PDB file of C-alpha atoms in Angstrom:
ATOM      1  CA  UNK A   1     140.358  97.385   4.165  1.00 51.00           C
ATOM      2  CA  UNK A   2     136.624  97.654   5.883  1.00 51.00           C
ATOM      3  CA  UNK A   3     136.618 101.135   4.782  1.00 56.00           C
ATOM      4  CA  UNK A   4     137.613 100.949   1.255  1.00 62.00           C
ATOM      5  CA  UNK A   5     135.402  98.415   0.774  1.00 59.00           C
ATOM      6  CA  UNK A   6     132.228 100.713   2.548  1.00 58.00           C
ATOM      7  CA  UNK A   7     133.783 103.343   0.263  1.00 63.00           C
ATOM      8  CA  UNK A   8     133.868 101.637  -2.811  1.00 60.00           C
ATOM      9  CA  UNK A   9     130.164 100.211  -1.858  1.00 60.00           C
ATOM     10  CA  UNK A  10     128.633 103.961  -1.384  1.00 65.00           C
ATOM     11  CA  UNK A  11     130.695 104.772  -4.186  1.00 62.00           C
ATOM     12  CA  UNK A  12     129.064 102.265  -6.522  1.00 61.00           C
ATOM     13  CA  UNK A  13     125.138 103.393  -5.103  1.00 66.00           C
ATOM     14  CA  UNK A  14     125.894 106.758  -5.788  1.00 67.00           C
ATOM     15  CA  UNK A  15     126.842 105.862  -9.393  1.00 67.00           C
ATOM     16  CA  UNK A  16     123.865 103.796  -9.774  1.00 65.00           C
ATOM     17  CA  UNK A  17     121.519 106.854  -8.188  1.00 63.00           C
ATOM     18  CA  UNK A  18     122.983 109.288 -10.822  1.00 61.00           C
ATOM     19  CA  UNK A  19     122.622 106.935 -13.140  1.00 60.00           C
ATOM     20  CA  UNK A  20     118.780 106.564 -12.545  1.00 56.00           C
ATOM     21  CA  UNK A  21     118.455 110.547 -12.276  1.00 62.00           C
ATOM     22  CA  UNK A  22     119.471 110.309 -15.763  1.00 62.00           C
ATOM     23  CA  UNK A  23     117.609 107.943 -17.186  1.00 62.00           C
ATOM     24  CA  UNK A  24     114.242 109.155 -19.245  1.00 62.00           C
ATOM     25  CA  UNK A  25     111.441 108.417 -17.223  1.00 62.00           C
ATOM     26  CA  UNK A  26     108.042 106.814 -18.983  1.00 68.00           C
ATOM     27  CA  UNK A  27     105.992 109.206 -21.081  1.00 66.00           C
ATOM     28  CA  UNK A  28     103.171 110.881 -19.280  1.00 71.00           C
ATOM     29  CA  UNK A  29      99.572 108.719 -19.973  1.00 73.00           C
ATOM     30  CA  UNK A  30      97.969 111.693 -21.366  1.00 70.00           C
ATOM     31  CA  UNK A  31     100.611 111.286 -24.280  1.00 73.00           C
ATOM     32  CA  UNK A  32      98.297 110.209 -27.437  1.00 74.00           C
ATOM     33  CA  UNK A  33      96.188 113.067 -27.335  1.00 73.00           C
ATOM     34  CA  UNK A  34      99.078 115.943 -28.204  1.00 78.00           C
ATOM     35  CA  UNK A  35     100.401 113.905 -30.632  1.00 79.00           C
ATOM     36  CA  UNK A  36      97.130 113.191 -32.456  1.00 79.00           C
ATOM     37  CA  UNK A  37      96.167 116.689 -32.172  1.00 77.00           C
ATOM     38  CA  UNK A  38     100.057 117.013 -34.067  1.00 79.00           C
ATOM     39  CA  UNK A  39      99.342 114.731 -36.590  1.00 82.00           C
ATOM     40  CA  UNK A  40      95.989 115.785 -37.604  1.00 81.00           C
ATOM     41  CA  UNK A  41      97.314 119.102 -38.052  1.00 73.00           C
ATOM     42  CA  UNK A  42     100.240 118.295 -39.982  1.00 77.00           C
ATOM     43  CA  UNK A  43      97.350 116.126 -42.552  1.00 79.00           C
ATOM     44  CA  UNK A  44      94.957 118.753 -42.477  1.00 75.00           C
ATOM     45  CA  UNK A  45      97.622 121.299 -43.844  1.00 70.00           C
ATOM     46  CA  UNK A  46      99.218 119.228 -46.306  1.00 73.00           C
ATOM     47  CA  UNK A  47      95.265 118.421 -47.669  1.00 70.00           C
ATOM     48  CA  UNK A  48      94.853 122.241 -47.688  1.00 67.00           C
ATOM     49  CA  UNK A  49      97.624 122.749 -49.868  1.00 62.00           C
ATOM     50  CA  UNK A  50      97.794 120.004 -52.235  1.00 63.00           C
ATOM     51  CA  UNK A  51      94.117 119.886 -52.937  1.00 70.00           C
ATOM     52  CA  UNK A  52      92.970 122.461 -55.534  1.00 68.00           C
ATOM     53  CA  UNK A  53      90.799 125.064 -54.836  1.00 79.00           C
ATOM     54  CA  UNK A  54      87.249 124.180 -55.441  1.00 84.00           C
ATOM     55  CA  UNK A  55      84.430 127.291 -56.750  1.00 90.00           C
ATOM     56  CA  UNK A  56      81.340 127.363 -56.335  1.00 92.00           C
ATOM     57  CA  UNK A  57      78.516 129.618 -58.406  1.00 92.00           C
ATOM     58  CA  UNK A  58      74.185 129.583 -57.537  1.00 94.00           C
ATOM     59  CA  UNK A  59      71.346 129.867 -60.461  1.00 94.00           C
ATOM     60  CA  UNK A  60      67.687 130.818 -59.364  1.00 94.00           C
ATOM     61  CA  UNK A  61      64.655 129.757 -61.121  1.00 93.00           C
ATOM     62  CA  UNK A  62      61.067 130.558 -59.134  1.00 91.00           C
ATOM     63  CA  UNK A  63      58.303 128.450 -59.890  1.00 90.00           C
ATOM     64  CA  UNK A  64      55.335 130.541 -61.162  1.00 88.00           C
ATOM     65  CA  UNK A  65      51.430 130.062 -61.355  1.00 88.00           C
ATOM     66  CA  UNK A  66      49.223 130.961 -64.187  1.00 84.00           C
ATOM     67  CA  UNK A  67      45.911 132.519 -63.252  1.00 79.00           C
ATOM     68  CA  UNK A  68      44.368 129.385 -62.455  1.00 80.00           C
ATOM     69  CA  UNK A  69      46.808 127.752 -60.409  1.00 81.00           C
ATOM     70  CA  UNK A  70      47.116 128.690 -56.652  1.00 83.00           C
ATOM     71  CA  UNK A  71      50.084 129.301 -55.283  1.00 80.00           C
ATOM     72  CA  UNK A  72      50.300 125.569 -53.513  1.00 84.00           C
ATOM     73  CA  UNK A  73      50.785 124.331 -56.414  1.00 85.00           C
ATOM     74  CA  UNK A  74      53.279 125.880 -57.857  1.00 85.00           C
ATOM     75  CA  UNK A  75      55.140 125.448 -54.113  1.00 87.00           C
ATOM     76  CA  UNK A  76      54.658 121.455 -54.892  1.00 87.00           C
ATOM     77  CA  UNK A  77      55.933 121.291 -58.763  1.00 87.00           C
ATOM     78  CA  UNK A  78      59.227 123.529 -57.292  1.00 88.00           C
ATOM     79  CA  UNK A  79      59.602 120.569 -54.879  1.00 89.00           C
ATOM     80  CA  UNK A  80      59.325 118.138 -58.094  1.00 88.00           C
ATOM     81  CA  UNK A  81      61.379 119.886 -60.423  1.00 89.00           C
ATOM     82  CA  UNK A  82      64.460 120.292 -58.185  1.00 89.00           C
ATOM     83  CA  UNK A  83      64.442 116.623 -58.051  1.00 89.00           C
ATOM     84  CA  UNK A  84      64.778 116.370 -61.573  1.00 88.00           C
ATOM     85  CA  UNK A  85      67.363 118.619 -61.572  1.00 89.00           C
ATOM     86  CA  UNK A  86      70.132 116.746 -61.600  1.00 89.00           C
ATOM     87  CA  UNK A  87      68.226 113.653 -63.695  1.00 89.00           C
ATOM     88  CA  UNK A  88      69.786 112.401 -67.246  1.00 88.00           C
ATOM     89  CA  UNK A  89      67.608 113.867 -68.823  1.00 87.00           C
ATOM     90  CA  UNK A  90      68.042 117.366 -67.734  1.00 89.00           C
ATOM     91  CA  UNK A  91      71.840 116.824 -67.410  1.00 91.00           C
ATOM     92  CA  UNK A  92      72.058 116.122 -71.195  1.00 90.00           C
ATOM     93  CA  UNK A  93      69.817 119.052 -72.225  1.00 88.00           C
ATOM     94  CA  UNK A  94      72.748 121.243 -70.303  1.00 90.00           C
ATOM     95  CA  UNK A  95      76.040 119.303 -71.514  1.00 88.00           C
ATOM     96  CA  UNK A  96      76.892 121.432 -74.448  1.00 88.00           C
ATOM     97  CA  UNK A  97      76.477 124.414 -72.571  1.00 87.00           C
ATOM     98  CA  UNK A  98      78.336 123.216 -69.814  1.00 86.00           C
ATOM     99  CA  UNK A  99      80.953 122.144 -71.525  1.00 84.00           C
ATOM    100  CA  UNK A 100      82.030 118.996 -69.327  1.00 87.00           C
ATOM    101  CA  UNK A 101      80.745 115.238 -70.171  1.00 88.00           C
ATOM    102  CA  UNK A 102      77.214 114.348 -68.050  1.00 88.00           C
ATOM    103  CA  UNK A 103      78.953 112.077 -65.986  1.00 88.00           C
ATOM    104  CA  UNK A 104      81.039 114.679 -65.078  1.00 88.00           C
ATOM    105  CA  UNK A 105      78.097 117.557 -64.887  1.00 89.00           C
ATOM    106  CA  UNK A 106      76.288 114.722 -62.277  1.00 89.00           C
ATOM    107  CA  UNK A 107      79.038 114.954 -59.669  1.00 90.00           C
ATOM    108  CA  UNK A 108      79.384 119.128 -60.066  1.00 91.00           C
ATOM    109  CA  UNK A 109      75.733 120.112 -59.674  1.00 92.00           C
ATOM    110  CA  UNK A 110      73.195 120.051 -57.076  1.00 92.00           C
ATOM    111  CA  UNK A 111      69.720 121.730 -56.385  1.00 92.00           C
ATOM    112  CA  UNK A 112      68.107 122.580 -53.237  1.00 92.00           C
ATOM    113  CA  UNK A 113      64.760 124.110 -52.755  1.00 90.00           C
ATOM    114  CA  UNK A 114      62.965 125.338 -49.595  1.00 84.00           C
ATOM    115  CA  UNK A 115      59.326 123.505 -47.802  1.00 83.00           C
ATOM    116  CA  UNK A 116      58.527 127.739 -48.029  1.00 84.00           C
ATOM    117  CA  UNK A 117      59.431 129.242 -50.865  1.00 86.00           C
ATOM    118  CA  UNK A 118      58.879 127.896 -55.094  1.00 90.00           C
ATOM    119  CA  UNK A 119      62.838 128.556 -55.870  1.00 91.00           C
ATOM    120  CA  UNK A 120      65.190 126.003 -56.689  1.00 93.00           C
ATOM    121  CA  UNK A 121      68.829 127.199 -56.144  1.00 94.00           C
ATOM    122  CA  UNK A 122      71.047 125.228 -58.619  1.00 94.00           C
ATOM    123  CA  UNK A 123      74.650 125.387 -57.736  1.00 94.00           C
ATOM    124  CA  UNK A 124      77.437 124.317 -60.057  1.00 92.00           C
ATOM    125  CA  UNK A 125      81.185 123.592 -58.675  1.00 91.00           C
ATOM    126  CA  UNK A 126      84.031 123.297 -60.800  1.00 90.00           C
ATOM    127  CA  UNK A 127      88.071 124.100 -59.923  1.00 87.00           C
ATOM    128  CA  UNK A 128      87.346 128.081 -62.124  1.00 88.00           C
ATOM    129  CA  UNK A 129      85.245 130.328 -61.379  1.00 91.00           C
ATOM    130  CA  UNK A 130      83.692 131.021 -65.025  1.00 91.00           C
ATOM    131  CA  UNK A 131      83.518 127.035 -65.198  1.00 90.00           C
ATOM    132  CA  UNK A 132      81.368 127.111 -62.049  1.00 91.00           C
ATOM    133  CA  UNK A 133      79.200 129.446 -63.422  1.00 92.00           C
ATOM    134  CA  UNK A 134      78.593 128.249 -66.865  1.00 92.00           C
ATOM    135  CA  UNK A 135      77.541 124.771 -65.386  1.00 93.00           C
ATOM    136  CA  UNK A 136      74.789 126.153 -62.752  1.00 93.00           C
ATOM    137  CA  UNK A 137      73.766 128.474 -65.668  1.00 93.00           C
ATOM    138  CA  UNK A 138      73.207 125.882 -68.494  1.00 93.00           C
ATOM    139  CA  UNK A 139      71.536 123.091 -65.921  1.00 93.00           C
ATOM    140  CA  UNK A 140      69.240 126.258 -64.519  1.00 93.00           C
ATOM    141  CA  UNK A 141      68.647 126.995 -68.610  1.00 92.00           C
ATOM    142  CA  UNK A 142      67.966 123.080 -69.469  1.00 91.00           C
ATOM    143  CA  UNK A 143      65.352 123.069 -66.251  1.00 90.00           C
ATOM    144  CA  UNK A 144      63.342 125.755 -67.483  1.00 89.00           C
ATOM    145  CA  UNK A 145      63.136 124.541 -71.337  1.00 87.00           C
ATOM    146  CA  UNK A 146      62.138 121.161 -70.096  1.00 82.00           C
ATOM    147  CA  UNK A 147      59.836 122.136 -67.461  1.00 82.00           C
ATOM    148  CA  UNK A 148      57.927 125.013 -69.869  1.00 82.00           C
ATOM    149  CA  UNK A 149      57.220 122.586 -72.376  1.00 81.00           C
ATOM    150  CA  UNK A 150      54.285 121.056 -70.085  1.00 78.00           C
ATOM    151  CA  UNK A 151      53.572 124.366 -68.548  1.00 78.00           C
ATOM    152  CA  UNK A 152      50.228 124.225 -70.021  1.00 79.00           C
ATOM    153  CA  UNK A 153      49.443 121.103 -68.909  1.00 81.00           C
ATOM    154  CA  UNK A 154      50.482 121.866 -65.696  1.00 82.00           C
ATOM    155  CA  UNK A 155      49.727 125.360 -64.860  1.00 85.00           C
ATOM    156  CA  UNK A 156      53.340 126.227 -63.507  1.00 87.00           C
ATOM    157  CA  UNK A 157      56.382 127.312 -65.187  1.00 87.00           C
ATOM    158  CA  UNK A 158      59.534 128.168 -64.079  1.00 88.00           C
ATOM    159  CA  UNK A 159      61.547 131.539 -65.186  1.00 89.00           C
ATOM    160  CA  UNK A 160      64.902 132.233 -64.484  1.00 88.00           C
ATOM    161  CA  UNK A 161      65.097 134.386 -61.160  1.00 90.00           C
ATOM    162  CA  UNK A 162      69.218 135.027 -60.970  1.00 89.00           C
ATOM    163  CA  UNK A 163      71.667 133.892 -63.040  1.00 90.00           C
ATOM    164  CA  UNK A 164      74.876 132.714 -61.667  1.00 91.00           C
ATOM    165  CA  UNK A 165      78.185 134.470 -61.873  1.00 91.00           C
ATOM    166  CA  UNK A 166      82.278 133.685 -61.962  1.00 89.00           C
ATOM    167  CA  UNK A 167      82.996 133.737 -57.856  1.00 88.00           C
ATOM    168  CA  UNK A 168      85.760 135.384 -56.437  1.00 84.00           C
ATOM    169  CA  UNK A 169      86.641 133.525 -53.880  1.00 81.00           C
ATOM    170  CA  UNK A 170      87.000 129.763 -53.402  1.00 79.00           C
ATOM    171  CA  UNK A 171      84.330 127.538 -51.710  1.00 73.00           C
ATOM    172  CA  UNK A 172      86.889 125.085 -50.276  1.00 61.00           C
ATOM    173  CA  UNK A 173      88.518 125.753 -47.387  1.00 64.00           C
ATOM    174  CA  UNK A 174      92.191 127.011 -46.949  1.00 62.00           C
ATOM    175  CA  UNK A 175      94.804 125.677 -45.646  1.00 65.00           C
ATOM    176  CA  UNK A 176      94.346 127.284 -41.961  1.00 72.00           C
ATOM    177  CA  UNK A 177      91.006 126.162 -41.835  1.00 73.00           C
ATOM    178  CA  UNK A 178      91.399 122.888 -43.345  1.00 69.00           C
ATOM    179  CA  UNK A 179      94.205 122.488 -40.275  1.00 71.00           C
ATOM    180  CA  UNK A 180      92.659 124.121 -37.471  1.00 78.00           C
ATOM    181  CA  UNK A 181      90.076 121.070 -38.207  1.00 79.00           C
ATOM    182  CA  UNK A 182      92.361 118.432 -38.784  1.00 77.00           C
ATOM    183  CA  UNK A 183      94.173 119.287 -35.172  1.00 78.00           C
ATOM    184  CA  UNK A 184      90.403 119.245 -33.875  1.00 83.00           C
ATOM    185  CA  UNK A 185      89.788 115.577 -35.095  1.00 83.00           C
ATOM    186  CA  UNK A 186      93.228 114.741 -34.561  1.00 78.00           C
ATOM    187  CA  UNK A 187      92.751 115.606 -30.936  1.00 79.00           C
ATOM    188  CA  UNK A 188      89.415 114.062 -30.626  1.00 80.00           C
ATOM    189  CA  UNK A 189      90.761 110.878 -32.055  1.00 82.00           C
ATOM    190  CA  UNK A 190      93.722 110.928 -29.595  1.00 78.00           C
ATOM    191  CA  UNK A 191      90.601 111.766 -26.729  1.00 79.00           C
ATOM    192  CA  UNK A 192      88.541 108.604 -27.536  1.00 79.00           C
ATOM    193  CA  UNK A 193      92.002 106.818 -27.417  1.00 77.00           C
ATOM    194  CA  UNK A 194      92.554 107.477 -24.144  1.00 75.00           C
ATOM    195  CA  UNK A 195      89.181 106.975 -22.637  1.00 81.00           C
ATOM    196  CA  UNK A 196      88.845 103.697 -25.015  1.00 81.00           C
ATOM    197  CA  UNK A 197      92.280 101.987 -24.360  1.00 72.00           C
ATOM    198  CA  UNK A 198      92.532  98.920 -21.872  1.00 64.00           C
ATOM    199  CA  UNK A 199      92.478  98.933 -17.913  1.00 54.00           C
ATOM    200  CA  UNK A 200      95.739  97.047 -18.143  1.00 49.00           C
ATOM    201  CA  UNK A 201      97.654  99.946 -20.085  1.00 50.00           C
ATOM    202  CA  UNK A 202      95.943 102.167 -17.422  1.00 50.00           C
ATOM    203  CA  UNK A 203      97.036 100.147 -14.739  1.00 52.00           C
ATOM    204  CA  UNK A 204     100.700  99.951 -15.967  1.00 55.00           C
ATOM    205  CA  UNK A 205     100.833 104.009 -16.497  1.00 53.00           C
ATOM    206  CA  UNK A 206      99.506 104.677 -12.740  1.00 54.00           C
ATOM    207  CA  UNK A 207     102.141 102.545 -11.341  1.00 54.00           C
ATOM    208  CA  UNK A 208     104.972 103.721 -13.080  1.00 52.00           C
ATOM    209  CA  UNK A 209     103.858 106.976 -12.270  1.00 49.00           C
ATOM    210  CA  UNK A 210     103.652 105.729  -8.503  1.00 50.00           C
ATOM    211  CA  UNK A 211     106.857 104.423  -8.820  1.00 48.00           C
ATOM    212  CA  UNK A 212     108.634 107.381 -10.096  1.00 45.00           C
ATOM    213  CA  UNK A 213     106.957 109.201  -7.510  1.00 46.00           C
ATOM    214  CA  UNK A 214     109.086 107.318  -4.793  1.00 48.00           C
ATOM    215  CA  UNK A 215     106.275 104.921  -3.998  1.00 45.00           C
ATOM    216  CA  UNK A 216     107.214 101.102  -2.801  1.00 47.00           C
ATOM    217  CA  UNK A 217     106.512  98.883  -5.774  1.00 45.00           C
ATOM    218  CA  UNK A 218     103.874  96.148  -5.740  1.00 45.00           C
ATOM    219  CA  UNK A 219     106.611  93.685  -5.472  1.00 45.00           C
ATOM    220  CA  UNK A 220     108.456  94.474  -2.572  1.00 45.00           C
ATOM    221  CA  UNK A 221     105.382  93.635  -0.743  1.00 44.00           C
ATOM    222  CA  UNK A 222     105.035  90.252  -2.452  1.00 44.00           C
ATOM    223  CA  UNK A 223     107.844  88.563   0.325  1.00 49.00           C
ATOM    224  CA  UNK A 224     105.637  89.665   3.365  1.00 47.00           C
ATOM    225  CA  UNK A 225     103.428  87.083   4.634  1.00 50.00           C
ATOM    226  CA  UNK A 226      99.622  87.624   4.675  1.00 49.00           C
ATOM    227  CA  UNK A 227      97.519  88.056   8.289  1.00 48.00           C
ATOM    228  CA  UNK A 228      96.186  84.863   7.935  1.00 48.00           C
ATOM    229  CA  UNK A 229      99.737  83.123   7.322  1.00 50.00           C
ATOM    230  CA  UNK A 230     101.061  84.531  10.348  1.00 48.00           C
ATOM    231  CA  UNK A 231      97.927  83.426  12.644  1.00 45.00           C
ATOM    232  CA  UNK A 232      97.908  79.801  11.506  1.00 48.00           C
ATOM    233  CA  UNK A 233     102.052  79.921  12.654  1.00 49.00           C
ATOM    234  CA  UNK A 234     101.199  81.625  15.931  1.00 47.00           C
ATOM    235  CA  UNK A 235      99.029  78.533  16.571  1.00 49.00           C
ATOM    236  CA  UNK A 236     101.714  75.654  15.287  1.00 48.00           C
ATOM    237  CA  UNK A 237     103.994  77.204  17.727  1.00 51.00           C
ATOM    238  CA  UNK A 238     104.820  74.502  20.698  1.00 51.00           C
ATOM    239  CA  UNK A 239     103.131  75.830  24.364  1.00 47.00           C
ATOM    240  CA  UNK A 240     106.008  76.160  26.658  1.00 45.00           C
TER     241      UNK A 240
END
C-alpha cells in the first residue's frame, strides 16, 4: 500500500511538472516596443494608401532694381512681397486663374524667399499636376501685377523668373516611405514606453523572469525568521 501511494504521489508531481513545462510563460519586458514598431507600420501603410497623392509645382519671380535703386533694396522689398504673397488681396487677384475658391487657394500656396537672394519661390499644391501648376502660376502672375503697379514709387519690380510646370511625380510620400516612418515612430513610441512605465511593472517583470529562471521566490523566504528574531530567542532561553 506504502508504495502505491509513493507511486501515485510521484505520479501526480510529474503531472503537475509537465503541466508547468506547458504552460506559456510571461511575455518578455521588452514586449511594447515590437509591437509598436508593428502597429505604426501597419498605420503608416494604410495612410500611404488611402491618402491621395498630393503634387506639388514652383513659380519664380526676382525682384529687380531700376537704375537708382541699389541692390539692398530690392533684396528687402523681395523679403516684403513674399509676405504678401499669400495675403487676400493677392489671393483674389489669382482666383480666376486658379480656378479653386480663395479659401481654398490660402491652404494650397506658399512662398519662401532667401536672406541672399531677391527671388520668391511660390509653390502651389493641389491632388493634379496641371492643377498644381496653374495655382503657383496665377498667384506668381497676381504678385507681379500688384507689386508693378507701385514700382515707380518704389524703385523695384518684380518679373517673372520661371514659370511653373505640371510635375511628374507626386510630392507626398508613398506608401513605403510613409511606413518605413510610421514603424520608426511606432518604435520610438513603444521606446519611451518602456523607459517611462512604472518601477512596479519593472519590478514584477524581473521577478517573473527570476522565477522562471529557477530562482526561489520572494515568498518562500517570508517564513524564515530575521537575525535579530533569532538573537532576542537565544537570550529568552533558560541557563541550564
Amino acid at each position: 500500500m506504502a508504495d502505491t501511494a509513493d507511486q501515485k504521489k510521484s505520479d501526480h508531481r510529474s503531472e503537475q511538472k509537465k503541466a508547468a513545462r506547458r504552460r506559456p510563460g510571461p511575455p518578455p519586458a521588452w514586449w511594447p516596443l515590437p509591437a509598436c514598431a508593428l502597429l505604426g507600420l501597419a498605420a503608416g501603410g494604410a495612410y500611404g494608401v488611402l491618402k491621395a497623392p498630393e503634387y506639388a509645382a514652383t513659380s519664380y519671380v526676382v525682384a529687380v532694381p531700376d537704375d537708382t535703386t541699389e541692390p539692398a533694396t530690392a533684396l528687402g522689398f523681395a523679403q516684403a512681397y513674399a509676405r504678401i504673397a499669400t495675403s487676400s488681396s493677392t489671393l483674389a487677384y489669382a482666383q480666376p486663374r486658379a480656378g479653386v475658391t480663395v479659401r481654398q487657394l490660402r491652404t494650397q500656396v506658399r512662398a519662401e524667399t532667401s536672406p541672399e537672394s531677391p527671388m520668391i519661390a511660390i509653390t502651389g499644391t493641389s491632388e493634379s499636376p496641371a492643377g498644381a501648376a496653374d495655382i503657383a502660376n496665377a498667384v506668381a502672375d497676381a504678385l507681379s501685377l500688384s507689386s508693378n503697379q507701385a514700382a515707380k514709387n518704389t524703385g523695384v519690380q518684380l518679373l517673372l523668373f520661371s514659370q511653373a510646370v505640371a510635375p511628374a511625380d507626386p510630392a507626398s510620400p508613398s506608401a513605403p516611405i510613409s511606413g518605413a516612418v510610421g514603424m520608426c515612430a511606432g518604435g520610438l513610441l513603444g521606446g519611451l514606453w518602456l523607459l517611462a512605465r512604472p518601477a512596479r511593472g519593472r519590478h514584477r517583470d524581473q521577478t517573473d523572469g527570476a522565477a522562471v529562471a529557477g530562482a526561489p521566490a520572494v515568498g518562500e523566504y517570508a517564513t524564515l525568521p530575521a537575525q535579530g528574531d533569532h538573537a532576542e530567542n537565544k537570550e529568552k532561553e533558560p541557563v541550564r
